[in-house]
GROMACS .gro file of C-alpha atoms in nm:
model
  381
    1UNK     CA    1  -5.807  -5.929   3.951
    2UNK     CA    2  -5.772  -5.624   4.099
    3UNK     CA    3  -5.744  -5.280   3.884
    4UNK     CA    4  -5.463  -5.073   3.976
    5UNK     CA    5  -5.397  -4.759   3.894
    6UNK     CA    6  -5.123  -4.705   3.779
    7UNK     CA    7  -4.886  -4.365   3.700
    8UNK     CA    8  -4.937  -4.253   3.318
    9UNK     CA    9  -4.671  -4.209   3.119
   10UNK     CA   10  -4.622  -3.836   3.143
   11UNK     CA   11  -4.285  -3.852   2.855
   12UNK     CA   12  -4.485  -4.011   2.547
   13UNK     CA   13  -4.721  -3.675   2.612
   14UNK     CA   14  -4.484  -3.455   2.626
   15UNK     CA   15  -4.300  -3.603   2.296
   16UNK     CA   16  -4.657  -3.544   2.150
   17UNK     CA   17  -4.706  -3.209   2.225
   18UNK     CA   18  -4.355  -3.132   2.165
   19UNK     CA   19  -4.442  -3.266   1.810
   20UNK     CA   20  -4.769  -3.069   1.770
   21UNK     CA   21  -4.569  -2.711   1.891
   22UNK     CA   22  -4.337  -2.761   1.620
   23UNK     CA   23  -4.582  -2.866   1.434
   24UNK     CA   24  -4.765  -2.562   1.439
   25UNK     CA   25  -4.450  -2.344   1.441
   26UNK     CA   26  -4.354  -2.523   1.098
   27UNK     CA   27  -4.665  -2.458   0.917
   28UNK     CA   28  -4.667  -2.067   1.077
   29UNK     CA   29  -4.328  -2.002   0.865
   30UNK     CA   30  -4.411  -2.223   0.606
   31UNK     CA   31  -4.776  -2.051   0.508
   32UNK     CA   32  -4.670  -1.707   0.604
   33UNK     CA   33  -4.675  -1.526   0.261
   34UNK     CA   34  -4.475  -1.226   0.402
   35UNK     CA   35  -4.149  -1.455   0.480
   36UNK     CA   36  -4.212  -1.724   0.230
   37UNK     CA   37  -4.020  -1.633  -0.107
   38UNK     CA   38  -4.101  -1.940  -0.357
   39UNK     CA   39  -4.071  -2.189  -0.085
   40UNK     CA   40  -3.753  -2.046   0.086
   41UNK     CA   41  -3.707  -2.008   0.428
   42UNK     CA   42  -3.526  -1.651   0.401
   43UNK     CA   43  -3.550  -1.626   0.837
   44UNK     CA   44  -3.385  -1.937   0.876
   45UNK     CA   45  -3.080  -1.891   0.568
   46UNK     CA   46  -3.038  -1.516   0.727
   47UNK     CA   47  -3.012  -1.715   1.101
   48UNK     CA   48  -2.770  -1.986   0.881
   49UNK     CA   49  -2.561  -1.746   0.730
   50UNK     CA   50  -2.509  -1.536   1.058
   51UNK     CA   51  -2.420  -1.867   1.270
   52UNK     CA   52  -2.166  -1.984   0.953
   53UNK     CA   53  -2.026  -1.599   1.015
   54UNK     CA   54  -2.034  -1.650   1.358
   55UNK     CA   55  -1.880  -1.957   1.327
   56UNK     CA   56  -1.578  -1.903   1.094
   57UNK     CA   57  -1.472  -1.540   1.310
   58UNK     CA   58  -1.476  -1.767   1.610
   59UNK     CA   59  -1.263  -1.993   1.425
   60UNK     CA   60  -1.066  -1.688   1.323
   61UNK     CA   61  -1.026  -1.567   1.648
   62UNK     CA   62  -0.916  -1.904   1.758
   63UNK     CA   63  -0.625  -1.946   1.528
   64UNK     CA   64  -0.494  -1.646   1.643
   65UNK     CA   65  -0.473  -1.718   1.987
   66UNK     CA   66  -0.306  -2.065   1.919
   67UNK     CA   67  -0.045  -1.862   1.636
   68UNK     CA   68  -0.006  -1.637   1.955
   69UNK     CA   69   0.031  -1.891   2.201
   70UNK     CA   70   0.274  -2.108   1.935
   71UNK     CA   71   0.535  -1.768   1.938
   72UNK     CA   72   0.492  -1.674   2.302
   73UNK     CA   73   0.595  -2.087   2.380
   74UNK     CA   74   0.858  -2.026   2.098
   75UNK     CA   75   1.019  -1.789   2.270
   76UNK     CA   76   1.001  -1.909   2.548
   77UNK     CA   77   1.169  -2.230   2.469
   78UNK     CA   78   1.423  -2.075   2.297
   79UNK     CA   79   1.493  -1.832   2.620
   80UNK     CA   80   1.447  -2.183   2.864
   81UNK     CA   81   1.728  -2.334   2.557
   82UNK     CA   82   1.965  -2.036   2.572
   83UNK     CA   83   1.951  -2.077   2.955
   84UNK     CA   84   2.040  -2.408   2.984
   85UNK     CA   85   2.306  -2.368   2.731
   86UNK     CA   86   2.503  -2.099   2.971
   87UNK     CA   87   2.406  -2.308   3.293
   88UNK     CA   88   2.590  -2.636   3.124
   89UNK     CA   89   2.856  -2.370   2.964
   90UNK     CA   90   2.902  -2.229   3.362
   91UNK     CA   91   2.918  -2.632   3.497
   92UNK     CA   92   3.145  -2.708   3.232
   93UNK     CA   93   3.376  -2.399   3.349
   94UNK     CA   94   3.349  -2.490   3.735
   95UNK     CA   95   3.395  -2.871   3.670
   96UNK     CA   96   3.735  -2.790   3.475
   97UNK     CA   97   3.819  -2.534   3.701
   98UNK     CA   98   3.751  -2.787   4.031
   99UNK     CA   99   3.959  -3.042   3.850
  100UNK     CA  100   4.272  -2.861   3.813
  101UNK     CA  101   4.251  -2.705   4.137
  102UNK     CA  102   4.143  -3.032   4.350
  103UNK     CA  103   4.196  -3.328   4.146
  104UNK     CA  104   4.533  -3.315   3.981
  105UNK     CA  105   4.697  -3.649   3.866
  106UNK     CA  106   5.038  -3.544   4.058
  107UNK     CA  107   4.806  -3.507   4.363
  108UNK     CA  108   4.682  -3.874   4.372
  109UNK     CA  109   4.760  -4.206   4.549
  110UNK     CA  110   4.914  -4.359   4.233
  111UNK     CA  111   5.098  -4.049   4.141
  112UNK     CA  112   5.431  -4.200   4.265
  113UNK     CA  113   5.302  -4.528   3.973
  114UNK     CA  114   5.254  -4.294   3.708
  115UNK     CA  115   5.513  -4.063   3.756
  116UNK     CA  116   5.780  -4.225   3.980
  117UNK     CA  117   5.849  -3.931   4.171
  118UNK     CA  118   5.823  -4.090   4.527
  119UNK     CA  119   6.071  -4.285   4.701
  120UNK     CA  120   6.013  -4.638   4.855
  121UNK     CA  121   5.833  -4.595   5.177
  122UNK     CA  122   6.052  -4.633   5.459
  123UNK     CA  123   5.983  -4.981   5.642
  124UNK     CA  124   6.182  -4.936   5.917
  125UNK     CA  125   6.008  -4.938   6.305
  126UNK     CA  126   6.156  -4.718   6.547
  127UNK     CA  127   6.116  -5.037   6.742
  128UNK     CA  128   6.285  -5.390   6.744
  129UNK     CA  129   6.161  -5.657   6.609
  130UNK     CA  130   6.325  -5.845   6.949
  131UNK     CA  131   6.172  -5.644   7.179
  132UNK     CA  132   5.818  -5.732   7.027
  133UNK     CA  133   5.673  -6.074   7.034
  134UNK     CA  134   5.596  -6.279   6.765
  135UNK     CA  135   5.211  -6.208   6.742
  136UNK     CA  136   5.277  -5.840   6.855
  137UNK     CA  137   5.294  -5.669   6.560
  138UNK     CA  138   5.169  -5.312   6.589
  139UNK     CA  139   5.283  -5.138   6.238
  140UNK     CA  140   5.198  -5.327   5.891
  141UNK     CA  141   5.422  -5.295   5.561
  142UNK     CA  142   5.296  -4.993   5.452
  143UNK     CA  143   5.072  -4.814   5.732
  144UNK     CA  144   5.150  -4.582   5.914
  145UNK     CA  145   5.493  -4.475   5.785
  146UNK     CA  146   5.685  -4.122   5.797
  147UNK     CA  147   5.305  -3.979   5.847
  148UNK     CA  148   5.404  -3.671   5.982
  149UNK     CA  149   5.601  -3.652   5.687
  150UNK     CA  150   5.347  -3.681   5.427
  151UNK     CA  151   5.127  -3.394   5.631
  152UNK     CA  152   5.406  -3.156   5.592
  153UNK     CA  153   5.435  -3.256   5.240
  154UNK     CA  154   5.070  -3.215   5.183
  155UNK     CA  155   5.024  -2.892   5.352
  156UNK     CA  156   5.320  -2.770   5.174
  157UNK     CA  157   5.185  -2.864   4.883
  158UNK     CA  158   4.848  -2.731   4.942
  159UNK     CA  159   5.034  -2.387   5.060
  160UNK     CA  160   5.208  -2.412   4.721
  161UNK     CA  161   4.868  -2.441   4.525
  162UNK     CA  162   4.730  -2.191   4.742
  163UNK     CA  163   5.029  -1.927   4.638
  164UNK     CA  164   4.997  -2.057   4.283
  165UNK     CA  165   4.622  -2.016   4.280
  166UNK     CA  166   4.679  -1.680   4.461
  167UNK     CA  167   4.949  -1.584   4.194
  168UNK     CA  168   4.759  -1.660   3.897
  169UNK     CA  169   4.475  -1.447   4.023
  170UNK     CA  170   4.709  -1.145   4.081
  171UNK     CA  171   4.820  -1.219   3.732
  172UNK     CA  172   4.489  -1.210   3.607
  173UNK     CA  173   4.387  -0.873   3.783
  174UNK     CA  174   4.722  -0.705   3.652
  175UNK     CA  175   4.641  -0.816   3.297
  176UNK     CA  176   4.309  -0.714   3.316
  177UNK     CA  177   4.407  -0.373   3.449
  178UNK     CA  178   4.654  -0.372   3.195
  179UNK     CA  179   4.350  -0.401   2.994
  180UNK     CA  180   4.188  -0.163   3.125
  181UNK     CA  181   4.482   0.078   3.053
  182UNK     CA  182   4.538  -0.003   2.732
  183UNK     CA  183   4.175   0.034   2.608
  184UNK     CA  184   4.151   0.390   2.838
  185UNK     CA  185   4.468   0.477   2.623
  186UNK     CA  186   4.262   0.389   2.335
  187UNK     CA  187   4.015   0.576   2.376
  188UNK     CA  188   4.219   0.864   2.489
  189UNK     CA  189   4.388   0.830   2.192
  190UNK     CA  190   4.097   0.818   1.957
  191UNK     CA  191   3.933   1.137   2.152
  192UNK     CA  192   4.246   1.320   2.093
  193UNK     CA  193   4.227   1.170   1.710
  194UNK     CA  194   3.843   1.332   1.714
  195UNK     CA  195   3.942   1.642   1.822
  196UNK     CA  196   4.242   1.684   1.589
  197UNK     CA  197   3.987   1.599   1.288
  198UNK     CA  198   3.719   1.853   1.422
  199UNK     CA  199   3.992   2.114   1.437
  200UNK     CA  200   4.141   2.029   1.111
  201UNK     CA  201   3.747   1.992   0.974
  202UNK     CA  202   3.658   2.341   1.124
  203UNK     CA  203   3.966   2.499   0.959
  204UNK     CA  204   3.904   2.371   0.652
  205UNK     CA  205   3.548   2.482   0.678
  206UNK     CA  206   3.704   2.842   0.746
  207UNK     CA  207   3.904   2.860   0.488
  208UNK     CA  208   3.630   2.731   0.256
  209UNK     CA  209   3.416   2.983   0.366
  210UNK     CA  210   3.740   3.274   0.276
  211UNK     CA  211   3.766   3.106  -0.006
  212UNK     CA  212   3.421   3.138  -0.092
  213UNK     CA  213   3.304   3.495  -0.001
  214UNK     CA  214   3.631   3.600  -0.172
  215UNK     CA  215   3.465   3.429  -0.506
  216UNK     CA  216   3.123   3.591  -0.438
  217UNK     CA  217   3.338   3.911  -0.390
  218UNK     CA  218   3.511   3.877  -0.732
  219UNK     CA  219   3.152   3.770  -0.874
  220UNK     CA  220   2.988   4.109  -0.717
  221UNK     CA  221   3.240   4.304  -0.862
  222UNK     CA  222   3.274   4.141  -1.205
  223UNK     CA  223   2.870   4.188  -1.202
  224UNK     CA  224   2.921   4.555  -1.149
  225UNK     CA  225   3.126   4.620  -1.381
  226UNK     CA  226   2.871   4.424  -1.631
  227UNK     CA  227   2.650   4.652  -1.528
  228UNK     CA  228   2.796   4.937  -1.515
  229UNK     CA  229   2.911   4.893  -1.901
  230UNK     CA  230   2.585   4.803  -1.982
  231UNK     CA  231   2.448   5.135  -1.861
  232UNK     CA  232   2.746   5.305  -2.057
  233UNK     CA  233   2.619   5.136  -2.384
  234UNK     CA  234   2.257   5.213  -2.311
  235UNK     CA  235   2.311   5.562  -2.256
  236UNK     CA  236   2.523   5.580  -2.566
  237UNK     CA  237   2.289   5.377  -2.780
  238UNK     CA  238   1.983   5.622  -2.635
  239UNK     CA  239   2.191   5.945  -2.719
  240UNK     CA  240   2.240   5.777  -3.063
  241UNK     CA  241   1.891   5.732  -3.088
  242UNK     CA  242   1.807   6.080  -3.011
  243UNK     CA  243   2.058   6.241  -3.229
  244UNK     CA  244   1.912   6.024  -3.515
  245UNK     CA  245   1.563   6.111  -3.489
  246UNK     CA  246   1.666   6.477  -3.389
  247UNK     CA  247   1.839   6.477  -3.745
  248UNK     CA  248   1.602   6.242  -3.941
  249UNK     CA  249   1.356   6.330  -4.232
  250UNK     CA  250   1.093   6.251  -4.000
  251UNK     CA  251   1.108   6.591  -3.812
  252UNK     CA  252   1.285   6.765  -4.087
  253UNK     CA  253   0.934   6.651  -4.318
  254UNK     CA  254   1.107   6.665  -4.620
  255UNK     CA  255   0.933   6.536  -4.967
  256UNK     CA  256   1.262   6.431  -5.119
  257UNK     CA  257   1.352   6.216  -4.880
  258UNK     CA  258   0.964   5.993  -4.887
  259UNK     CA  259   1.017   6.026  -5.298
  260UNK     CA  260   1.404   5.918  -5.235
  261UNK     CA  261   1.242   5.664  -5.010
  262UNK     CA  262   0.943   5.535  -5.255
  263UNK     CA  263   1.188   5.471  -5.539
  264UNK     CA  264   1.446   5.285  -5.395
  265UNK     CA  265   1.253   5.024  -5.221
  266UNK     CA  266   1.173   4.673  -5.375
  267UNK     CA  267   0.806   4.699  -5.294
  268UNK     CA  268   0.750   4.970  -5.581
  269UNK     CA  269   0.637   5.358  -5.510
  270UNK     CA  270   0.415   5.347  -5.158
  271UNK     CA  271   0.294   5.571  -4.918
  272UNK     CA  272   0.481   5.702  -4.657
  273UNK     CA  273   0.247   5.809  -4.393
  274UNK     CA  274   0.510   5.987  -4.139
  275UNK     CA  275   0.613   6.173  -4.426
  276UNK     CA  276   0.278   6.219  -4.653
  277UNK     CA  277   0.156   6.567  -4.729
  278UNK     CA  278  -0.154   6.452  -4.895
  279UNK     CA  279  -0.280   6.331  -5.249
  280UNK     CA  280  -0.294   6.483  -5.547
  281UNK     CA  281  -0.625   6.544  -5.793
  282UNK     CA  282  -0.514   6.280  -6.010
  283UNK     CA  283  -0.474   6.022  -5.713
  284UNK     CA  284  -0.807   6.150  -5.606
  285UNK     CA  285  -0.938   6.046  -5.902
  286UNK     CA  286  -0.834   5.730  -5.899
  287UNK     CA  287  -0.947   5.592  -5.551
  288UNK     CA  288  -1.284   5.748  -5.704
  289UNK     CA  289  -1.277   5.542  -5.995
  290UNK     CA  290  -1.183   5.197  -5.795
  291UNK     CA  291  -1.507   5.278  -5.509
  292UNK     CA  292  -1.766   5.294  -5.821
  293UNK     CA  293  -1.607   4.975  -5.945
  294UNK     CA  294  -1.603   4.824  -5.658
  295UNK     CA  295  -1.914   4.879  -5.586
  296UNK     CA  296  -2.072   4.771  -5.925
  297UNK     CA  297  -1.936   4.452  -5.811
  298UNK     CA  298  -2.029   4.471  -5.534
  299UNK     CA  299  -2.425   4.500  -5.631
  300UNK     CA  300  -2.366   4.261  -5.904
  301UNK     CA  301  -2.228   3.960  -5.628
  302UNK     CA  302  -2.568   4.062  -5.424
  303UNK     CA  303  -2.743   3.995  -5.708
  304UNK     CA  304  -2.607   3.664  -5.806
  305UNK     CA  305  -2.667   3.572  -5.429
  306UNK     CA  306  -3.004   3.681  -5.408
  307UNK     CA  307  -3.054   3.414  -5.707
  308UNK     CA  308  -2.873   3.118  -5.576
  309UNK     CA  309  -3.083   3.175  -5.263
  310UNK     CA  310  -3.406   3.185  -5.428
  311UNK     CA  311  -3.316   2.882  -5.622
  312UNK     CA  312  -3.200   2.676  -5.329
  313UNK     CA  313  -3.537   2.790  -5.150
  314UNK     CA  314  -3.745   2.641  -5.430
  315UNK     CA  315  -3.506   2.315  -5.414
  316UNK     CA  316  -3.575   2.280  -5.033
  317UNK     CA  317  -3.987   2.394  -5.090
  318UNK     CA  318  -4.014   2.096  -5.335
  319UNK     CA  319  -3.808   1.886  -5.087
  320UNK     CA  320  -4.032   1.937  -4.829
  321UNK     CA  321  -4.356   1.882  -5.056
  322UNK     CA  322  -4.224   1.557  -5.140
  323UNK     CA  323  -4.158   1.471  -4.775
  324UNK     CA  324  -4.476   1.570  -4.649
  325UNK     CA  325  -4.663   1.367  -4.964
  326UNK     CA  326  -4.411   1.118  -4.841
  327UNK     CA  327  -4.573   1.099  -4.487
  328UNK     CA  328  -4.942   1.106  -4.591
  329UNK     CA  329  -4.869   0.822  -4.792
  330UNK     CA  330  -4.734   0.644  -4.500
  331UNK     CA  331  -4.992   0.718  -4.281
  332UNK     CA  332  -5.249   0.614  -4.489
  333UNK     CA  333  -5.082   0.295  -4.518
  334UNK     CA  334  -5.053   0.293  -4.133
  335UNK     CA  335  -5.397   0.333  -4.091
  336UNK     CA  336  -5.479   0.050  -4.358
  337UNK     CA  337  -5.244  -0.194  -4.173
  338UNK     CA  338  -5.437  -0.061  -3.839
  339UNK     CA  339  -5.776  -0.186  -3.904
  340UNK     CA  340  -5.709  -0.504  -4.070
  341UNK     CA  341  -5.518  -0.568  -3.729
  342UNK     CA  342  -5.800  -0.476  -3.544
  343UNK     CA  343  -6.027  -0.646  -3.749
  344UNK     CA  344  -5.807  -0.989  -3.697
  345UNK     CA  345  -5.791  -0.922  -3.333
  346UNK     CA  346  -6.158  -0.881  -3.324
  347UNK     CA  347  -6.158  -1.209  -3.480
  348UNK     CA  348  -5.926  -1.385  -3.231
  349UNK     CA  349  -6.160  -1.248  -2.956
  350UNK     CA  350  -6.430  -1.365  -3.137
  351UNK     CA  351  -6.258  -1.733  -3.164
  352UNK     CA  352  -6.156  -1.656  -2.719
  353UNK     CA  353  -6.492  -1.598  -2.652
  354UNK     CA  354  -6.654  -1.891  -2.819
  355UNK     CA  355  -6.380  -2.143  -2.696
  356UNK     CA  356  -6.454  -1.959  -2.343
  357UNK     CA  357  -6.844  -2.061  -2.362
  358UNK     CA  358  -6.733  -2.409  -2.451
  359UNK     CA  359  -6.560  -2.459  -2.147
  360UNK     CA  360  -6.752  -2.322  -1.933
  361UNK     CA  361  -7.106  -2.415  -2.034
  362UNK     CA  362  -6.977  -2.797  -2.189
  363UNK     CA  363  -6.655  -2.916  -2.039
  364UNK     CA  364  -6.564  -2.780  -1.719
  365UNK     CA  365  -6.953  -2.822  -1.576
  366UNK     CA  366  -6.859  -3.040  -1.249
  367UNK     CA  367  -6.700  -2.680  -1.046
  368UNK     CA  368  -6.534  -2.755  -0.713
  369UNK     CA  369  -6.657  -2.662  -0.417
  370UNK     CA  370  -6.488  -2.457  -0.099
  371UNK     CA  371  -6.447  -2.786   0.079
  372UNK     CA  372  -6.186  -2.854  -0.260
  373UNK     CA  373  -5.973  -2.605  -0.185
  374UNK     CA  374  -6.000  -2.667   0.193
  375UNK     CA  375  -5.796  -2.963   0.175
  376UNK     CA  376  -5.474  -2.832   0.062
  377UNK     CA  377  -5.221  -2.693   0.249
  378UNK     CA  378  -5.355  -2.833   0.569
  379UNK     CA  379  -5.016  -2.983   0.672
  380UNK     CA  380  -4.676  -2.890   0.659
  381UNK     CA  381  -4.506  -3.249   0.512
   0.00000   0.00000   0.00000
């Protein structure tokens, strides 16, 4: 046997390495502790979320164009619809219209049938039957009879339809210039309607505004007059006033009219200061009297102050005693509380430290080596 070589496989390579790069690129993301959050890929739900955004506005964008392209065909149907609507409306017109112009029934072959309107045709031949042989006959029943005849008829006739067709037009033009008239009459009319209005309108507004500055007029002058009897009174009321005070006890200062004054008002005797002269010894004596009293009261109110205040200051001093007797006690008690708690805890570390020194110097004796923790997180599956 002879050895051959033959070409390698180049594809089951490439698969392998392709395998081993991603691979490698697996295990970089999944042991990188700055992008791994408990186990989640946050790079690759940020590059999900972005494509799913991605995704949807392209999807977005989409359905607009198609609601876009939906109208703009929409209307365009309807447009190609209205279209071929007036086209069959116009065909419709001209195939009525070509019908009574060019295919009337009276018109026809059979019209003399339908309507019997036409006489027999004439069978006789200008030329003997005697002087022809028997196999020489030249004009069948019902050819070639009064022919001339029926092309006057028909160009008669189709001068007739011609006039007719040429009448009815003229008719048509003279009732739409009729038309015409009528609706320029119209308008005429309703322009000369407009106008009368806006003249009526801006007399109306004229005599409004007569009407209104006389009012405004009236109103000025009533106001005047207002005012000008207001000043009147005024003036008379100040000239009153004047006089008054001119002859009033105020200026006059007379003591029979503040006595006259005192006694006849509800209140009792008072003072009248624009009219008091000053007091008498008696009256002297008196507001004398009432400042001594009043201020033996006054001293006596201090006092009884000065003792409420002194008492309430002992009340708040023993308050404060008993607060601060209060807070020792509580302290104290604090502190009590504070080394039996550090007393347990000195306990429980005692306990720790023991169960500690168990484990490490009894139980847990066989300690793994580096090539133990080596193993782990060697692969990415």
């Amino acid at each position: 046997m002879y050895k051959v070589d033959l070409p390698v496989d180049e594809s089951v390579q490439q698969a392998v390495e392709r395998r081993r790069a991603a691979e490698a690129e697996r295990k970089s993301r999944i042991f990188n502790t700055r992008n791994r959050v408990i186990g989640v890929d946050l790079r690759a739900l940020h590059k999900q979320q972005e494509e799913k955004r991605e995704r949807l506005e392209m999807e977005k964008q989409r359905d607009m164009a198609h609601d876009l392209l939906r109208l703009s065909l929409d209307e365009t149907t309807l447009q190609q619809k209205k279209e071929e609507e007036e086209l069959r409306r116009e065909l419709a017109r001209d195939l009525v219209q070509y019908r009574a112009i060019h295919q009337r029934a009276e018109d026809s072959r059979d019209a003399d049938i339908n309507y019997d309107r036409q006489e027999a045709p004439d069978a006789s031949i200008s030329v003997s039957d005697s002087a022809l042989g028997p196999a020489s006959m030249q004009v069948f029943l019902g050819e070639g009879i009064n022919e001339n005849e029926k092309k006057r008829a028909q160009m008669e006739m189709n001068e007739r339809n011609l006039r007719a067709q040429k009448e009815e037009r003229e008719k048509q033009e003279r009732e739409q210039k009729n038309k015409e008239l009528l609706t320029n009459r119209e308008l005429v009319e309703k322009d000369l309607r407009a106008v009368q209005l806006n003249a009526l309108e801006e007399e109306c507004k004229r005599v409004a505004r007569i009407a209104l500055s006389h009012y405004n007029q009236a109103q000025a002058e009533e106001r005047m007059e207002k005012e000008r009897q207001e000043r009147m009174r005024r003036e008379a009321e100040e000239l009153a006033e004047v006089r008054y005070i001119v002859t009033s006890d105020l200026l006059t200062e007379r003591p029979e009219a503040a006595k006259r004054i005192a006694e006849s008002s509800a209140e009792g005797p008072r003072v009248l200061t624009d009219r008091w002269k000053g007091m008498t010894p008696q009256q002297i004596s008196d507001i004398r009297r009432k400042r001594e009293e009043q201020c033996f009261e006054k001293e006596r109110l201090r006092e009884m102050e000065r003792q409420r205040d002194m008492a309430w200051d002992y009340h708040l001093t023993e308050q404060v005693r008993q607060q601060e007797r209060e807070e020792t006690r509580d302290k104290e008690l604090q502190r009590e509380r504070r080394v039996q708690l550090d007393k347990y805890n000195q306990q429980l570390a005692r306990e720790q430290q023991a169960h500690q020194h168990y484990l490490d110097r009894q139980l847990y004796t066989n300690r793994p080596t580096v090539q133990y923790f080596t193993q782990f997180n060697t692969s990415s599956r």
